[in-house]
Coordinates of C-alpha atoms in Angstrom, one line a residue:
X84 CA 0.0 0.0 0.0
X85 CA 1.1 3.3 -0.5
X86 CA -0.3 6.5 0.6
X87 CA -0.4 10.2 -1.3
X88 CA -1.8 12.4 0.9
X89 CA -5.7 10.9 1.6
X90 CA -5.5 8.9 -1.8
X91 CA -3.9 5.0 -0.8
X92 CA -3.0 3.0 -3.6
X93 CA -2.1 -0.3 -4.4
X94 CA 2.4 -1.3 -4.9
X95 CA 2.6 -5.0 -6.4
X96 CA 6.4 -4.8 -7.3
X97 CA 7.2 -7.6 -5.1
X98 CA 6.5 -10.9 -6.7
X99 CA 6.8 -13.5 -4.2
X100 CA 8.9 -16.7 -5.3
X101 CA 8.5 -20.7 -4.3
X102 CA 10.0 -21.3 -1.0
X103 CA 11.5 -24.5 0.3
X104 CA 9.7 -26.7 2.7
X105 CA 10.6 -25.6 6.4
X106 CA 9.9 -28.6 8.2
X107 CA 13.7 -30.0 7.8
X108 CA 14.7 -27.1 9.3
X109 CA 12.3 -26.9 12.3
X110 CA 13.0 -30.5 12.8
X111 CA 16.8 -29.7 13.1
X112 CA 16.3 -26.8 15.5
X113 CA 14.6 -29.2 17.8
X114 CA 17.1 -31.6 17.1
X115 CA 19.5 -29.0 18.4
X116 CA 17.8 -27.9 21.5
X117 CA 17.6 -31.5 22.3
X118 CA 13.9 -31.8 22.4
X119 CA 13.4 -34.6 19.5
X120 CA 16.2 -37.5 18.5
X121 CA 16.0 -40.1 16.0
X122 CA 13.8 -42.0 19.0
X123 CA 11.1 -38.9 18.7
X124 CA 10.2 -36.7 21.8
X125 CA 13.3 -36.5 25.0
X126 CA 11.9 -36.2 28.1
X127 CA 12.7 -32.4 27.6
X128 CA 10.6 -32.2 24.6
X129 CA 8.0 -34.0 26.1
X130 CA 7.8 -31.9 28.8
X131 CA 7.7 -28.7 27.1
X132 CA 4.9 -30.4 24.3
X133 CA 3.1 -31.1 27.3
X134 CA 3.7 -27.3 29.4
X135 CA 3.0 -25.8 25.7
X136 CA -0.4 -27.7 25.6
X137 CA -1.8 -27.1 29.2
X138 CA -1.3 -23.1 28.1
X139 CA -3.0 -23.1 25.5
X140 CA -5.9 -25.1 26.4
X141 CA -6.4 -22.3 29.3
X142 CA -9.3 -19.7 28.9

């Protein structure tokens, strides 16, 4: 968007491209923090899955 005084207007110069898939990435990061291993959830990552949850299943 791009405004001119009162008068907005519409700027599509940025033509977004394909992106690659994120997931390896965001498995790595948890890899790295130490909350997944080949074996799936530590007991880290479980605990924190299961912290996460309980906050956002409150009101």
């Amino acid at each position: 968007m791009i405004a001119d005084t009162e008068a907005w207007s519409r700027n599509n110069a940025f033509r977004p491209g394909r992106t690659g898939s994120r997931l390896p990435m965001s498995i790595d990061w948890l890899e790295q923090l130490k909350l997944t291993s080949e074996d799936g959830l530590t007991k880290s990552g479980k605990r924190i899955l299961d912290r996460s949850l309980e906050t956002l299943g409150k009101p």
